[in-house]
Coordinates of C-alpha atoms and ligand atoms in Angstrom, one line a residue:
M1 CA 126.9 86.4 102.9
A2 CA 127.3 82.6 103.2
A3 CA 129.5 81.1 100.4
S4 CA 126.8 78.4 99.9
S5 CA 124.2 81.0 98.8
A6 CA 126.2 81.4 95.6
L7 CA 125.9 77.7 94.7
S8 CA 124.2 77.2 91.3
K9 CA 121.1 75.2 90.7
D10 CA 123.2 72.6 88.9
R11 CA 125.7 72.4 91.8
L12 CA 122.9 71.9 94.3
T13 CA 121.3 69.3 92.2
W14 CA 124.7 67.6 91.9
M15 CA 125.0 67.6 95.7
Y16 CA 121.6 66.1 96.2
T17 CA 122.4 63.4 93.6
Q18 CA 125.7 62.5 95.3
M19 CA 124.0 62.2 98.7
L20 CA 121.5 59.8 97.2
R21 CA 124.2 57.8 95.4
I22 CA 126.0 57.3 98.7
R23 CA 122.8 56.2 100.5
E24 CA 121.7 53.9 97.6
F25 CA 125.1 52.4 97.2
E26 CA 125.3 51.7 101.0
E27 CA 121.8 50.2 100.8
R28 CA 123.1 47.8 98.1
V29 CA 126.1 46.8 100.2
K30 CA 123.8 46.1 103.1
R31 CA 121.4 44.1 101.0
T32 CA 124.2 42.0 99.6
F33 CA 124.6 40.3 103.0
V34 CA 121.0 39.0 102.6
E35 CA 120.6 38.6 98.9
H36 CA 124.1 37.1 98.2
P37 CA 125.4 35.7 101.5
G38 CA 129.1 35.1 101.6
V39 CA 129.9 37.6 98.8
I40 CA 131.2 40.2 101.2
R41 CA 133.8 38.6 103.5
G42 CA 134.3 40.3 106.8
H43 CA 132.7 43.5 108.0
A44 CA 131.4 46.3 105.9
H45 CA 130.9 49.6 107.8
L46 CA 128.2 51.7 106.4
G47 CA 128.0 55.5 106.6
D48 CA 124.3 56.3 106.4
G49 CA 123.7 59.7 108.0
A50 CA 127.1 61.1 106.9
E51 CA 126.0 62.0 103.3
A52 CA 125.4 65.7 104.0
S53 CA 128.7 66.0 105.8
I54 CA 130.7 64.2 103.1
V55 CA 129.1 66.0 100.1
G56 CA 129.0 69.4 101.8
A57 CA 132.8 69.1 102.6
L58 CA 133.8 67.7 99.2
A59 CA 131.8 70.2 97.2
T60 CA 134.4 72.8 98.4
R61 CA 137.4 71.0 96.9
H62 CA 139.4 72.0 93.9
E63 CA 140.1 69.2 91.4
S64 CA 143.6 68.3 92.4
D65 CA 142.9 68.3 96.2
L66 CA 143.4 65.0 98.1
V67 CA 140.9 63.2 100.3
M68 CA 141.8 60.8 103.0
P69 CA 139.0 59.2 105.0
S70 CA 138.9 56.8 107.9
Y71 CA 137.7 53.2 107.5
R72 CA 134.0 54.0 107.0
C73 CA 135.0 55.1 103.5
H74 CA 132.5 54.1 100.8
G75 CA 131.0 57.5 100.2
Y76 CA 134.0 59.6 99.5
P77 CA 135.3 57.9 96.3
L78 CA 131.8 57.9 94.9
V79 CA 131.7 61.7 95.1
L80 CA 135.3 62.0 93.8
G81 CA 134.4 60.2 90.6
T82 CA 135.6 56.6 91.2
P83 CA 133.4 54.4 89.0
A84 CA 130.7 53.0 91.4
K85 CA 131.0 49.6 89.6
A86 CA 134.7 49.3 90.4
L87 CA 134.0 50.4 93.9
M88 CA 131.4 47.7 94.6
A89 CA 133.6 45.2 92.8
E90 CA 136.3 46.0 95.4
I91 CA 133.9 45.6 98.3
Y92 CA 133.0 42.2 96.8
Q93 CA 136.8 41.6 96.5
R94 CA 136.7 41.0 92.8
R95 CA 139.2 41.4 90.1
D96 CA 137.6 44.5 88.6
G97 CA 137.7 46.3 91.9
I98 CA 139.7 49.6 92.3
C99 CA 142.4 47.6 94.2
K100 CA 141.9 44.5 92.1
G101 CA 140.1 42.9 95.0
F102 CA 143.0 43.1 97.4
G103 CA 141.7 46.1 99.5
G104 CA 138.1 45.3 100.4
S105 CA 135.7 47.6 102.2
M106 CA 138.1 49.2 104.7
H107 CA 141.2 49.7 102.6
L108 CA 140.0 51.4 99.6
A109 CA 142.4 53.6 97.5
D110 CA 142.0 55.3 94.2
P111 CA 144.9 57.7 93.6
A112 CA 143.7 58.4 90.0
H113 CA 140.6 60.1 91.7
H114 CA 142.6 62.0 94.4
F115 CA 141.9 59.3 97.0
P116 CA 145.4 58.0 98.1
T117 CA 144.1 55.7 100.8
A118 CA 141.8 55.0 103.7
S119 CA 142.9 53.2 106.9
G120 CA 141.4 50.6 109.2
I121 CA 143.8 51.7 111.9
I122 CA 141.8 54.5 113.4
G123 CA 143.6 57.8 113.9
Q124 CA 146.5 56.8 111.6
G125 CA 144.9 58.3 108.5
I126 CA 145.1 61.7 110.2
A127 CA 148.9 61.5 110.1
H128 CA 148.9 60.1 106.5
A129 CA 146.9 63.2 105.5
A130 CA 149.4 65.6 107.1
G131 CA 152.1 63.7 105.3
A132 CA 150.4 64.3 102.0
A133 CA 149.9 67.9 102.9
Y134 CA 153.6 68.2 103.7
A135 CA 154.4 66.8 100.3
A136 CA 152.1 69.3 98.7
Q137 CA 153.7 72.1 100.6
V138 CA 157.3 71.1 99.7
K139 CA 156.4 70.5 96.0
K140 CA 154.3 73.7 95.9
T141 CA 151.4 71.8 94.2
G142 CA 148.8 74.1 95.7
Q143 CA 146.8 71.0 96.9
V144 CA 144.7 71.0 100.0
V145 CA 144.3 67.7 101.8
Y146 CA 141.0 66.8 103.4
S147 CA 141.4 64.5 106.4
F148 CA 138.2 62.8 107.7
F149 CA 138.1 60.9 110.9
G150 CA 135.8 60.0 113.7
D151 CA 135.0 61.4 117.2
G152 CA 136.6 58.2 118.6
S153 CA 139.7 58.7 116.5
S154 CA 140.2 62.1 118.0
K155 CA 141.2 60.4 121.2
Q156 CA 144.2 58.8 119.6
G157 CA 147.7 60.0 120.1
A158 CA 148.2 60.3 116.4
F159 CA 145.5 63.0 116.3
Y160 CA 147.3 65.2 118.8
E161 CA 150.8 64.7 117.4
T162 CA 149.5 65.5 113.9
M163 CA 147.6 68.6 114.9
N164 CA 150.7 69.9 116.5
L165 CA 153.0 69.4 113.5
A166 CA 150.3 70.5 111.1
A167 CA 149.9 73.8 113.0
V168 CA 153.7 74.3 113.5
W169 CA 154.4 73.8 109.8
K170 CA 151.2 75.5 108.6
L171 CA 150.3 72.5 106.5
P172 CA 147.5 72.8 103.9
V173 CA 145.1 70.4 105.5
V174 CA 141.5 70.6 106.7
F175 CA 140.7 68.2 109.6
V176 CA 137.1 67.1 109.5
L177 CA 136.1 65.5 112.7
E178 CA 133.0 63.5 112.0
N179 CA 131.2 63.4 115.3
N180 CA 128.5 60.7 114.6
Q181 CA 127.8 60.2 118.3
Y182 CA 129.2 56.7 118.4
Q183 CA 132.6 55.1 118.6
A184 CA 132.0 51.6 117.2
Y185 CA 129.4 50.4 119.8
T186 CA 130.0 53.1 122.4
H187 CA 127.8 56.2 122.7
I188 CA 129.8 59.4 123.0
S189 CA 128.2 60.5 126.2
L190 CA 128.2 57.2 128.0
E191 CA 128.7 58.6 131.5
D192 CA 129.9 55.6 133.3
A193 CA 132.5 54.8 130.7
N194 CA 133.8 58.3 130.2
A195 CA 133.8 57.7 126.5
I196 CA 135.3 61.0 125.4
A197 CA 136.2 64.3 127.2
G198 CA 135.4 67.7 125.8
D199 CA 132.3 69.2 124.3
P200 CA 132.3 70.6 121.7
L201 CA 135.1 68.5 120.3
S202 CA 136.1 71.4 118.0
Q203 CA 137.6 73.2 121.0
K204 CA 140.5 70.8 120.8
A205 CA 141.8 73.1 118.1
K206 CA 142.4 75.9 120.6
A207 CA 145.4 74.0 122.1
F208 CA 147.1 74.3 118.7
S209 CA 146.0 78.0 118.0
M210 CA 144.1 76.9 115.0
P211 CA 140.5 77.7 114.1
G212 CA 138.0 75.2 115.4
V213 CA 134.3 75.2 114.5
T214 CA 131.3 72.9 115.0
A215 CA 128.9 72.6 112.1
D216 CA 125.5 70.9 111.8
G217 CA 126.6 67.9 109.7
T218 CA 123.1 67.0 108.7
D219 CA 123.0 70.2 106.5
P220 CA 125.3 70.1 103.5
L221 CA 125.2 73.8 103.1
K222 CA 126.3 74.5 106.6
V223 CA 129.2 72.0 106.2
Y224 CA 130.0 73.6 102.9
D225 CA 130.4 77.1 104.5
V226 CA 132.7 76.1 107.3
V227 CA 134.8 73.7 105.3
N228 CA 135.1 76.2 102.5
E229 CA 136.5 78.8 104.9
A230 CA 139.0 76.2 106.3
A231 CA 140.1 75.2 102.8
E232 CA 140.5 78.8 101.6
R233 CA 142.7 79.4 104.7
A234 CA 144.8 76.3 103.9
R235 CA 145.1 77.4 100.3
A236 CA 146.3 80.9 101.4
G237 CA 149.2 79.2 103.3
K238 CA 147.7 80.1 106.7
G239 CA 147.7 76.5 107.9
P240 CA 145.1 73.9 109.1
S241 CA 141.7 74.2 110.7
L242 CA 139.5 71.7 112.6
V243 CA 135.9 71.4 111.6
E244 CA 133.7 69.2 113.8
S245 CA 130.7 68.0 111.7
K246 CA 128.0 66.7 114.0
F247 CA 125.5 64.1 112.7
Y248 CA 124.2 60.7 113.6
R249 CA 125.3 57.4 112.2
L250 CA 122.1 55.8 111.1
S251 CA 123.5 52.3 110.5
P252 CA 125.0 50.0 113.2
H253 CA 128.8 49.9 113.5
G254 CA 129.1 47.0 111.2
N255 CA 126.9 44.4 109.7
A256 CA 126.9 41.2 111.6
I257 CA 128.4 38.8 109.1
T258 CA 127.1 35.3 109.5
V259 CA 127.8 32.9 106.6
P260 CA 125.7 29.9 105.7
P261 CA 124.5 27.6 107.2
V262 CA 123.8 30.2 110.0
P263 CA 121.2 32.6 108.6
T264 CA 122.5 36.0 107.8
Q265 CA 121.1 38.7 110.0
F266 CA 121.6 42.4 110.5
Q267 CA 122.8 43.8 113.7
E268 CA 120.4 46.3 115.3
H269 CA 121.7 49.9 115.8
E270 CA 123.7 50.3 119.0
A271 CA 121.1 52.8 120.3
I272 CA 118.7 49.9 120.5
E273 CA 120.9 46.8 120.9
V274 CA 123.3 48.2 123.5
Y275 CA 121.4 51.1 125.2
G276 CA 117.8 50.2 124.6
N277 CA 117.2 53.7 123.4
K278 CA 114.8 53.4 120.5
A279 CA 113.7 57.0 120.9
E280 CA 117.2 58.4 120.1
F281 CA 117.4 56.3 117.0
E282 CA 113.9 57.3 115.8
A283 CA 114.6 61.0 116.4
A284 CA 117.8 60.7 114.3
K285 CA 115.9 59.0 111.5
A286 CA 113.3 61.8 111.5
N287 CA 116.2 64.2 111.1
D288 CA 117.6 62.3 108.1
P289 CA 119.9 64.6 106.1
I290 CA 118.7 63.4 102.7
K291 CA 115.0 63.9 103.5
K292 CA 115.8 67.4 104.9
F293 CA 117.9 68.5 101.9
R294 CA 115.2 67.2 99.5
A295 CA 112.5 69.2 101.3
H296 CA 114.8 72.3 101.3
L297 CA 115.5 72.1 97.5
I298 CA 111.8 71.6 96.7
G299 CA 110.9 74.3 99.1
N300 CA 113.1 76.9 97.5
G301 CA 112.2 75.9 93.9
T302 CA 115.6 74.4 93.0
L303 CA 113.9 71.1 92.3
T304 CA 110.3 70.1 91.5
E305 CA 108.8 66.9 93.0
Q306 CA 109.2 65.4 89.5
D307 CA 112.9 66.4 89.3
A308 CA 113.6 64.8 92.6
K309 CA 111.8 61.5 91.6
R310 CA 113.6 61.4 88.3
I311 CA 117.0 61.7 90.1
E312 CA 116.0 59.1 92.6
E313 CA 114.9 56.6 89.9
S314 CA 118.1 57.2 87.9
V315 CA 120.3 56.6 91.0
R316 CA 118.4 53.4 91.8
A317 CA 118.9 52.2 88.2
E318 CA 122.6 53.0 88.4
M319 CA 123.0 51.0 91.5
E320 CA 121.1 48.0 90.1
E321 CA 123.8 47.9 87.3
V322 CA 126.6 48.4 89.8
V323 CA 125.6 45.2 91.7
K324 CA 125.2 43.2 88.5
F325 CA 128.6 44.2 87.4
A326 CA 130.3 43.5 90.7
L327 CA 128.6 40.0 91.0
A328 CA 129.8 39.1 87.5
S329 CA 133.4 40.1 88.1
P330 CA 135.8 37.2 88.9
L331 CA 137.7 36.7 92.1
P332 CA 141.4 37.4 92.0
A333 CA 143.5 34.6 90.7
P334 CA 145.1 32.5 93.5
E335 CA 148.6 32.9 91.9
D336 CA 148.3 36.6 92.3
A337 CA 147.9 36.4 96.1
V338 CA 151.3 37.9 96.9
K339 CA 151.7 40.0 93.7
Y340 CA 151.0 43.4 95.4
V341 CA 152.8 42.7 98.7
Y342 CA 155.7 45.1 99.1
A343 CA 156.8 44.5 102.7
Ligands
TPP1 C1 144.2 51.8 116.4 C2 142.9 51.1 116.5 N1 142.3 50.8 117.7 C3 141.1 50.2 117.8 C4 140.5 49.9 116.6 C5 139.1 49.2 116.7 N2 138.0 50.2 116.4 C6 137.4 50.1 115.2 S1 136.3 51.3 115.0 C7 136.6 51.9 116.5 C8 135.9 53.2 117.0 C9 136.1 54.3 116.1 O1 135.3 55.4 116.5 P1 135.1 56.6 115.6 O2 136.4 57.2 115.2 O3 134.2 57.6 116.2 O4 134.5 56.0 114.3 P2 133.0 55.5 114.0 O5 132.8 54.2 114.8 O6 132.1 56.5 114.4 O7 133.0 55.2 112.5 C10 137.6 51.2 117.2 C11 138.1 51.5 118.5 C12 141.1 50.2 115.4 N3 140.5 49.9 114.2 N4 142.3 50.8 115.3
MG2 MG1 132.2 58.1 115.7

């Protein structure tokens, strides 16, 4: 029997709520570019479409386990318990942010909530995660480390070197390869560019004699089941596994950031802007993981339509307050500019 079939009504409701919180938070980040131009400096990379994958994977963790995502990293801390207000304040680079405004969207960290760091250098976070898993193994903490990275990142040398050492040392790590079909602006199957070799990508595990499975990343319960098995394996001292979670990134790579006087505008999704493939994008939207999970929970009687609406309203209200808080937080003081520079 699938492990997810034992999830309680409360836990399933929690999962739906977290998926919504990620989506609604990201929506506010996106709207900030239009409603408050200049407040977010630089890019913000949104993760719409990843909600089922993130929540399904993180629902399997034990409290002390560590989570190390790539640069598209807003959703994970929200699920781990980082206060959403401090998270948004960080994205706005304000003093009340989780890194006091010095990290910004791509370099979030909240060790107090088991989130040591994210990394804008793609692929490197995979090695960081194995390092944390090595520390856990040496110190016998019993922690499992969850490493999240993209399909594009799985082409990096750091990925292969880390997979090798993690397998040799039987490190307690779960590698979650988030195959969202795109590597920044490039579609995974772009034939003339040979974007990436190998399908399914989970077969890369074979070279290291570790389990490799592909899951439907648009279904949180399917992700839960495969990640749960991988985490239990790591917990039992049997070493790492590779889980490929397949979904579709619904937002473009990053938001086009134009600051006044040029009017702010959103970039179109790459499917449309680069490939002129509106049909692909529309099909992915019709397969939206949040809509599907909502229908599933109502269909099996876990939630009523009213329950779902109540959750949706409360998440919207939470995120209204989040934006107000972040906007009101001051910028870091200029005299603190080099205060946290260690090298
Ligand atoms: C080492 C390194 N090389 C190049 C880049 C520029 N870059 C940013 S995102 C990206 C593609 C990443 O693809 P994937 O891992 O699939 O992540 P996704 O775009 O799906 O979030 C690249 C090449 C980078 N950040 N780091
Ligand atoms: Mg990708």
